[in-house]
CSV table of C-alpha atoms and ligand atoms in Angstrom, one decimal:
chain,number,residue,atom,x,y,z
Y,1,MET,CA,67.2,85.5,79.9
Y,2,SER,CA,69.1,84.7,83.1
Y,3,THR,CA,72.1,82.4,83.4
Y,4,PRO,CA,72.0,79.8,86.2
Y,5,PHE,CA,75.4,79.0,87.6
Y,6,ILE,CA,77.4,77.9,90.6
Y,7,LEU,CA,80.4,79.9,91.7
Y,8,ASP,CA,83.3,77.8,93.1
Y,9,THR,CA,85.6,80.2,94.9
Y,10,ASP,CA,88.5,80.8,97.3
Y,11,THR,CA,86.8,84.0,98.5
Y,12,ALA,CA,89.2,86.9,98.9
Y,13,GLN,CA,89.4,90.3,97.1
Y,14,ASP,CA,88.6,89.7,93.5
Y,15,ASP,CA,86.6,86.6,94.3
Y,16,CYS,CA,84.3,88.9,96.5
Y,17,ILE,CA,83.7,91.2,93.5
Y,18,ALA,CA,83.1,88.2,91.2
Y,19,MET,CA,80.4,87.0,93.7
Y,20,LEU,CA,78.8,90.5,93.8
Y,21,LEU,CA,78.5,90.4,90.0
Y,22,GLY,CA,76.9,87.0,90.3
Y,23,LEU,CA,74.5,88.3,92.9
Y,24,LEU,CA,73.6,91.7,91.3
Y,25,ASP,CA,74.0,91.4,87.6
Y,26,PRO,CA,70.4,91.4,86.0
Y,27,GLY,CA,71.4,88.4,83.8
Y,28,ALA,CA,72.8,86.3,86.7
Y,29,ASP,CA,71.0,83.5,88.5
Y,30,LEU,CA,73.6,82.4,91.1
Y,31,ARG,CA,72.3,79.1,92.5
Y,32,ALA,CA,75.1,78.3,95.0
Y,33,VAL,CA,78.6,79.2,96.2
Y,34,THR,CA,81.0,76.4,96.8
Y,35,MET,CA,84.2,77.0,98.8
Y,36,VAL,CA,87.6,75.6,98.0
Y,37,ALA,CA,91.0,76.0,99.7
Y,38,GLY,CA,93.0,78.7,98.0
Y,39,ASN,CA,93.8,82.4,98.7
Y,40,VAL,CA,93.5,82.6,102.5
Y,41,GLY,CA,92.6,80.4,105.5
Y,42,PHE,CA,89.5,78.4,104.7
Y,43,GLU,CA,87.4,79.7,107.7
Y,44,GLN,CA,88.3,83.3,106.7
Y,45,GLN,CA,87.3,82.6,103.1
Y,46,VAL,CA,83.9,81.5,104.4
Y,47,ARG,CA,83.6,84.7,106.5
Y,48,ASN,CA,84.6,86.7,103.4
Y,49,ALA,CA,81.9,85.0,101.4
Y,50,LEU,CA,79.2,85.6,104.0
Y,51,MET,CA,80.2,89.3,104.3
Y,52,THR,CA,79.9,89.6,100.5
Y,53,LEU,CA,76.4,88.1,100.6
Y,54,ALA,CA,75.6,90.5,103.5
Y,55,VAL,CA,76.8,93.7,101.8
Y,56,ALA,CA,74.7,92.8,98.7
Y,57,GLY,CA,71.7,92.3,101.0
Y,58,ARG,CA,71.5,88.6,99.9
Y,59,LEU,CA,72.5,86.8,103.1
Y,60,GLY,CA,70.6,83.5,103.2
Y,61,ASP,CA,69.4,83.8,99.6
Y,62,VAL,CA,72.3,81.7,98.1
Y,63,PRO,CA,73.4,78.5,99.8
Y,64,VAL,CA,77.1,78.2,100.7
Y,65,PHE,CA,78.6,74.8,100.6
Y,66,LEU,CA,82.0,73.9,102.1
Y,67,GLY,CA,84.4,72.0,99.8
Y,68,SER,CA,87.9,70.7,99.9
Y,69,GLU,CA,90.1,72.4,102.5
Y,70,ARG,CA,93.3,71.2,100.8
Y,71,PRO,CA,94.5,70.4,97.3
Y,72,LEU,CA,94.3,66.8,95.9
Y,73,VAL,CA,98.0,65.9,96.4
Y,74,ARG,CA,100.2,68.9,97.4
Y,75,PRO,CA,100.0,70.8,100.6
Y,76,TRP,CA,98.0,74.0,100.5
Y,77,VAL,CA,99.8,77.2,99.5
Y,78,SER,CA,98.5,80.6,100.7
Y,79,ALA,CA,98.2,83.9,98.8
Y,80,GLU,CA,97.9,85.9,102.1
Y,81,ASN,CA,101.0,87.8,101.1
Y,82,VAL,CA,98.9,89.2,98.2
Y,83,HIS,CA,95.5,89.6,99.8
Y,84,GLY,CA,96.1,89.8,103.5
Y,85,ASP,CA,93.1,87.9,104.9
Y,86,GLY,CA,91.0,89.0,101.9
Y,87,SER,CA,88.5,90.9,104.1
Y,88,GLY,CA,90.2,94.4,103.9
Y,89,GLY,CA,89.8,94.5,107.7
Y,90,LEU,CA,86.0,94.2,107.5
Y,91,GLY,CA,84.1,92.2,110.1
Y,92,MET,CA,80.5,91.2,110.9
Y,93,ASP,CA,78.5,89.4,113.5
Y,94,PHE,CA,78.3,85.9,111.9
Y,95,THR,CA,75.9,84.5,114.5
Y,96,GLY,CA,73.4,82.2,112.8
Y,97,CYS,CA,75.3,82.3,109.4
Y,98,GLU,CA,75.5,78.5,108.8
Y,99,PRO,CA,76.9,77.0,105.6
Y,100,GLU,CA,75.0,74.0,104.2
Y,101,ARG,CA,75.7,70.6,105.7
Y,102,GLU,CA,76.0,68.9,102.3
Y,103,HIS,CA,79.6,68.8,101.0
Y,104,ALA,CA,80.3,71.2,98.1
Y,105,VAL,CA,81.4,68.3,95.8
Y,106,ASP,CA,78.2,66.4,96.5
Y,107,ALA,CA,76.2,69.6,95.8
Y,108,LEU,CA,78.0,70.3,92.5
Y,109,VAL,CA,77.3,66.7,91.4
Y,110,ARG,CA,73.7,66.7,92.6
Y,111,MET,CA,72.8,70.1,91.1
Y,112,ALA,CA,74.3,69.4,87.8
Y,113,ALA,CA,72.6,66.0,87.6
Y,114,GLU,CA,69.2,67.6,88.5
Y,115,ALA,CA,69.5,70.0,85.5
Y,116,PRO,CA,71.7,68.3,83.0
Y,117,GLY,CA,72.9,70.7,80.3
Y,118,GLU,CA,71.3,73.7,82.0
Y,119,LEU,CA,73.7,74.7,84.9
Y,120,SER,CA,77.1,76.4,84.3
Y,121,VAL,CA,80.0,76.6,86.8
Y,122,VAL,CA,82.5,79.4,87.2
Y,123,ALA,CA,85.6,78.2,89.0
Y,124,ILE,CA,87.7,81.1,90.3
Y,125,GLY,CA,90.0,79.2,92.7
Y,126,PRO,CA,92.1,76.1,92.6
Y,127,LEU,CA,90.1,73.4,90.8
Y,128,THR,CA,90.1,70.8,93.6
Y,129,ASN,CA,86.3,70.7,94.0
Y,130,ILE,CA,85.7,70.5,90.3
Y,131,ALA,CA,88.2,67.6,89.9
Y,132,LEU,CA,86.6,65.8,92.8
Y,133,ALA,CA,83.2,66.2,91.2
Y,134,VAL,CA,84.6,64.7,87.9
Y,135,LEU,CA,86.0,61.7,89.9
Y,136,ARG,CA,82.8,61.3,91.9
Y,137,ASP,CA,80.4,61.3,88.8
Y,138,LYS,CA,81.5,60.2,85.3
Y,139,ASP,CA,78.6,62.3,83.9
Y,140,PHE,CA,79.5,65.6,85.7
Y,141,ALA,CA,81.4,67.1,82.8
Y,142,ARG,CA,78.6,66.3,80.5
Y,143,ASN,CA,75.9,67.6,82.9
Y,144,VAL,CA,77.6,71.0,83.3
Y,145,LYS,CA,76.5,73.2,80.5
Y,146,HIS,CA,79.6,75.5,80.5
Y,147,LEU,CA,82.6,75.6,82.8
Y,148,VAL,CA,84.5,78.9,82.9
Y,149,VAL,CA,87.8,78.7,84.8
Y,150,MET,CA,90.2,81.4,85.9
Y,151,ALA,CA,93.3,79.4,85.3
Y,152,GLY,CA,96.8,79.6,84.0
Y,153,SER,CA,98.5,81.9,81.6
Y,154,ASN,CA,98.4,81.8,77.8
Y,155,ASN,CA,102.0,81.6,76.8
Y,156,GLY,CA,102.7,84.4,79.3
Y,157,ARG,CA,104.1,85.0,82.8
Y,158,GLY,CA,102.8,83.4,85.9
Y,159,ASN,CA,102.2,85.2,89.1
Y,160,ILE,CA,103.1,82.9,92.0
Y,161,THR,CA,106.1,81.6,90.0
Y,162,ALA,CA,107.5,82.8,86.7
Y,163,ALA,CA,105.8,79.8,85.1
Y,164,ALA,CA,102.6,79.3,87.1
Y,165,GLU,CA,99.3,81.1,87.9
Y,166,PHE,CA,98.2,80.7,91.5
Y,167,ASN,CA,95.0,78.7,91.0
Y,168,VAL,CA,96.7,76.0,88.9
Y,169,TYR,CA,99.9,76.1,91.0
Y,170,VAL,CA,98.0,75.3,94.3
Y,171,ASP,CA,96.4,72.2,92.8
Y,172,PRO,CA,98.0,71.3,89.4
Y,173,HIS,CA,96.7,67.7,89.7
Y,174,ALA,CA,93.1,68.9,90.0
Y,175,ALA,CA,93.7,71.2,87.0
Y,176,ASP,CA,95.0,68.3,85.0
Y,177,VAL,CA,91.9,66.2,85.8
Y,178,VAL,CA,89.6,69.1,84.7
Y,179,PHE,CA,91.4,69.8,81.4
Y,180,ARG,CA,91.2,66.1,80.5
Y,181,ALA,CA,87.5,65.8,81.6
Y,182,GLY,CA,85.7,66.9,78.4
Y,183,PHE,CA,83.9,70.0,79.7
Y,184,GLN,CA,82.5,72.7,77.5
Y,185,LEU,CA,85.4,74.8,78.8
Y,186,THR,CA,86.4,78.5,78.6
Y,187,VAL,CA,89.6,79.6,80.2
Y,188,VAL,CA,90.2,83.2,81.5
Y,189,PRO,CA,94.0,83.4,81.9
Y,190,TRP,CA,96.2,85.6,84.0
Y,191,ALA,CA,98.6,86.7,81.3
Y,192,PRO,CA,98.3,88.4,79.0
Y,193,LEU,CA,94.6,88.9,79.3
Y,194,THR,CA,94.1,89.9,82.9
Y,195,LEU,CA,97.2,92.1,83.0
Y,196,ARG,CA,96.0,94.0,79.9
Y,197,ASP,CA,92.2,94.1,80.2
Y,198,ALA,CA,91.2,93.5,83.9
Y,199,VAL,CA,93.3,95.8,86.0
Y,200,PHE,CA,91.6,98.7,87.8
Y,201,SER,CA,94.0,101.7,88.0
Y,202,ARG,CA,94.1,104.2,90.8
Y,203,ASP,CA,92.1,106.6,88.6
Y,204,GLN,CA,89.4,104.0,88.1
Y,205,LEU,CA,89.5,103.2,91.8
Y,206,ALA,CA,89.0,106.9,92.6
Y,207,ALA,CA,86.0,107.0,90.2
Y,208,ILE,CA,84.5,104.0,92.0
Y,209,ALA,CA,85.1,105.6,95.4
Y,210,THR,CA,82.9,108.6,94.3
Y,211,LEU,CA,79.9,106.3,94.0
Y,212,GLY,CA,79.6,106.4,97.8
Y,213,THR,CA,77.5,103.2,97.9
Y,214,PRO,CA,78.1,100.3,100.5
Y,215,LEU,CA,79.3,98.2,97.6
Y,216,ALA,CA,81.8,100.8,96.4
Y,217,ARG,CA,83.2,101.1,100.0
Y,218,PHE,CA,83.3,97.3,100.2
Y,219,PHE,CA,85.2,97.1,96.9
Y,220,GLU,CA,87.8,99.7,98.1
Y,221,ARG,CA,88.3,97.8,101.4
Y,222,VAL,CA,88.7,94.3,100.1
Y,223,CYS,CA,90.9,95.5,97.2
Y,224,SER,CA,93.2,97.6,99.4
Y,225,ALA,CA,95.7,94.9,100.3
Y,226,THR,CA,95.9,93.5,96.8
Y,227,LEU,CA,96.4,97.0,95.4
Y,228,ALA,CA,99.5,97.5,97.6
Y,229,PHE,CA,100.9,94.1,96.5
Y,230,ASP,CA,100.1,94.5,92.8
Y,231,GLU,CA,101.8,97.9,92.7
Y,232,SER,CA,104.8,96.5,94.6
Y,233,VAL,CA,105.3,94.0,91.7
Y,234,GLY,CA,104.8,96.6,89.0
Y,235,ILE,CA,101.1,96.1,88.2
Y,236,PRO,CA,99.4,99.5,87.9
Y,237,GLY,CA,96.3,98.7,89.9
Y,238,THR,CA,94.2,95.9,91.3
Y,239,THR,CA,93.8,92.7,89.2
Y,240,HIS,CA,90.3,91.3,88.6
Y,241,PRO,CA,90.5,88.0,86.7
Y,242,ASP,CA,87.7,86.4,88.8
Y,243,SER,CA,85.1,89.0,88.2
Y,244,LEU,CA,86.1,88.9,84.5
Y,245,SER,CA,85.4,85.1,84.5
Y,246,VAL,CA,81.9,85.7,85.8
Y,247,ALA,CA,81.4,88.6,83.3
Y,248,VAL,CA,82.5,86.3,80.4
Y,249,LEU,CA,79.8,83.8,81.3
Y,250,LEU,CA,77.1,86.4,81.8
Y,251,HIS,CA,78.1,88.7,78.9
Y,252,PRO,CA,79.8,86.6,76.2
Y,253,GLU,CA,79.7,89.6,73.9
Y,254,LEU,CA,82.5,91.1,76.1
Y,255,VAL,CA,84.9,88.6,74.4
Y,256,THR,CA,86.5,90.2,71.4
Y,257,ARG,CA,89.0,87.4,70.6
Y,258,ALA,CA,89.2,83.8,71.7
Y,259,GLY,CA,90.8,80.7,70.3
Y,260,ALA,CA,90.6,76.9,70.3
Y,261,TYR,CA,93.5,75.5,72.3
Y,262,ASN,CA,94.9,72.3,73.7
Y,263,VAL,CA,95.8,73.0,77.4
Y,264,GLN,CA,98.0,70.7,79.4
Y,265,VAL,CA,99.3,71.2,83.0
Y,266,GLU,CA,102.7,70.5,84.4
Y,267,THR,CA,102.3,68.4,87.5
Y,268,SER,CA,105.8,67.2,88.4
Y,269,SER,CA,108.6,69.6,87.5
Y,270,GLU,CA,109.5,71.7,90.6
Y,271,LEU,CA,110.8,74.4,88.2
Y,272,THR,CA,107.6,74.7,86.1
Y,273,LEU,CA,104.9,73.1,88.4
Y,274,GLY,CA,101.5,74.4,87.4
Y,275,TYR,CA,102.6,75.7,84.1
Y,276,THR,CA,99.7,75.6,81.6
Y,277,ALA,CA,101.0,74.7,78.1
Y,278,MET,CA,98.4,76.3,75.8
Y,279,SER,CA,98.9,75.1,72.3
Y,280,TRP,CA,97.1,77.3,69.8
Y,281,GLY,CA,96.2,74.6,67.3
Y,282,VAL,CA,99.3,74.2,65.1
Y,283,HIS,CA,100.9,71.3,67.0
Y,284,GLY,CA,98.4,68.6,66.1
Y,285,LEU,CA,97.0,68.3,69.7
Y,286,PRO,CA,93.2,67.9,70.3
Y,287,GLU,CA,91.3,71.0,71.4
Y,288,ASN,CA,90.1,70.8,75.0
Y,289,ALA,CA,89.4,74.5,75.7
Y,290,ARG,CA,88.5,77.9,74.4
Y,291,VAL,CA,90.9,80.4,75.7
Y,292,VAL,CA,89.8,84.1,76.0
Y,293,GLU,CA,92.5,86.2,74.3
Y,294,ALA,CA,90.9,89.7,74.5
Y,295,VAL,CA,87.8,91.4,75.9
Y,296,ASP,CA,86.3,94.8,75.6
Y,297,ALA,CA,88.1,96.2,78.6
Y,298,GLY,CA,86.1,99.5,78.7
Y,299,ARG,CA,82.8,97.6,78.7
Y,300,PHE,CA,84.1,95.2,81.5
Y,301,HIS,CA,85.2,98.1,83.7
Y,302,ALA,CA,81.9,99.9,83.1
Y,303,LEU,CA,80.0,96.7,84.0
Y,304,ILE,CA,81.8,96.4,87.4
Y,305,ARG,CA,81.3,100.2,88.0
Y,306,GLU,CA,77.6,100.0,87.2
Y,307,MET,CA,77.2,97.0,89.5
Y,308,LEU,CA,79.0,98.8,92.4
Y,309,ALA,CA,76.7,101.8,91.9
Y,310,THR,CA,73.8,99.6,93.0
Y,311,GLU,CA,72.3,100.9,96.3
Y,312,THR,CA,72.0,97.9,98.6
Y,313,THR,CA,71.0,97.6,102.2
Y,314,PRO,CA,73.5,95.3,103.9
Y,315,ASP,CA,71.7,92.6,105.9
Y,316,ARG,CA,74.0,93.2,108.8
Y,317,PRO,CA,76.4,96.1,109.6
Y,318,LEU,CA,80.0,95.5,108.5
Y,319,SER,CA,82.5,97.0,110.8
Y,320,GLY,CA,85.1,99.0,109.0
Y,321,LEU,CA,82.8,99.7,106.0
Y,322,VAL,CA,82.2,103.3,106.9
Y,323,PRO,CA,85.3,105.3,107.6
Y,324,GLU,CA,85.6,106.2,111.3
Y,325,ALA,CA,84.2,109.8,111.9
M,1,LIG,O1,96.1,84.0,90.0
M,1,LIG,C1,94.9,84.7,90.2
M,1,LIG,C2,93.9,83.9,91.0
M,1,LIG,O2,94.5,83.7,92.2
M,1,LIG,C3,92.6,84.6,91.3
M,1,LIG,O3,91.6,83.6,91.4
M,1,LIG,C4,92.8,85.4,92.5
M,1,LIG,O4,91.7,85.1,93.5
M,1,LIG,C5,94.1,84.8,93.1
M,1,LIG,O5,93.9,84.2,94.3
M,2,LIG,CA1,90.1,83.4,93.3
C-alpha cells in the first residue's frame, strides 16, 4: 500500500535525502514537491531539488511548485553557514527544467481538496506555505490526511539559537498558524530526537561511501558542508531530521515512543523567538500534536542506507558527482 504525499521543502542537504526517500522508497507515492524559503537562496534550493530528481532518474516525473520566497512577517534568515549552498558543489545543465506555473500554495490547496482525507504532507522547511494554505482555504487542515512537520525541539536545545530550531525560527508566525489549525499533526523535533537517533557518524558515512552508487556519491557531496559544520558545534556526524520526517510517514513502525502534546510557538520575544513550548499533557492544555520521542535508530539508518544502494541512472550528468580522475 503506497502513501500519497506532498513534500514541502527548503531543499539543501538533508532535504535532498528526504526527497530521495520520497522518490525511491517502495511505499512512497510522492505527488509533488513544493518549495519554500529556508536553508539557502530560493533559486539554489530549486536547483538542488532538480538535481535530486535527476540523480534519482525521476526528473520530470514529480511536479515542482514554487512557493513563498520569504516568511510571513519576518525577513528571511539563511542557513548557508550550515549547508553552504546545499548542493555540495554539484551542478547540472538545467536547460528545459521548468517548475510548474501554479503557485505552491494553490497547488497544496487544490491537491488536498481533490482528494480530501487521502493526501498527506511532509513539511521539512519553514511552515510559510502550509500556513498560507490554511489561510487560503478553511478546509485545508481537514482535507490533509496527516501533516508531518520537522519543527522545534521537545523541551530541548535549539540550533539557530539556544531556544529555537531553524524551521520555526525562520517563520514563527507560520508555525503558530499551523499548530492552531487543527491538522492531524505529527512533529519530528530537533532535540532530543534528531541529535540522538538521526545523526550519521563518520563510520556510517564511510559505510555508505562503499556502496559506490550515484546516490551514495550524491549523499556524500550534499552532506559534506553540513558534516563540517555539525562537527564544529560538537555533533558527531551529519544530522538528518528531514529524511526522518519522511521515514516516519512512510514507516510509522519506526516510532518507538510518541506522546500527545500541546505545542505553542513564541512569536514576539527576541530572546526566545521561535521557541516551541511542548507541554506533555499535565498542564491542562488541549492536545494539538503528536510528538515523536524516540525511533528505532538502527532501522532508520538501515532504511536510508538501503535506499542509497539503489542503482539509478541519473537523467543528466551531475558535475562533481564522480571524483576527478
Ligand atoms: O533545524 C533543522 C532544519 O533546518 C532541517 O529542516 C534542515 O533542513 C535545516 O535547514
Ligand atoms: Ca529542511
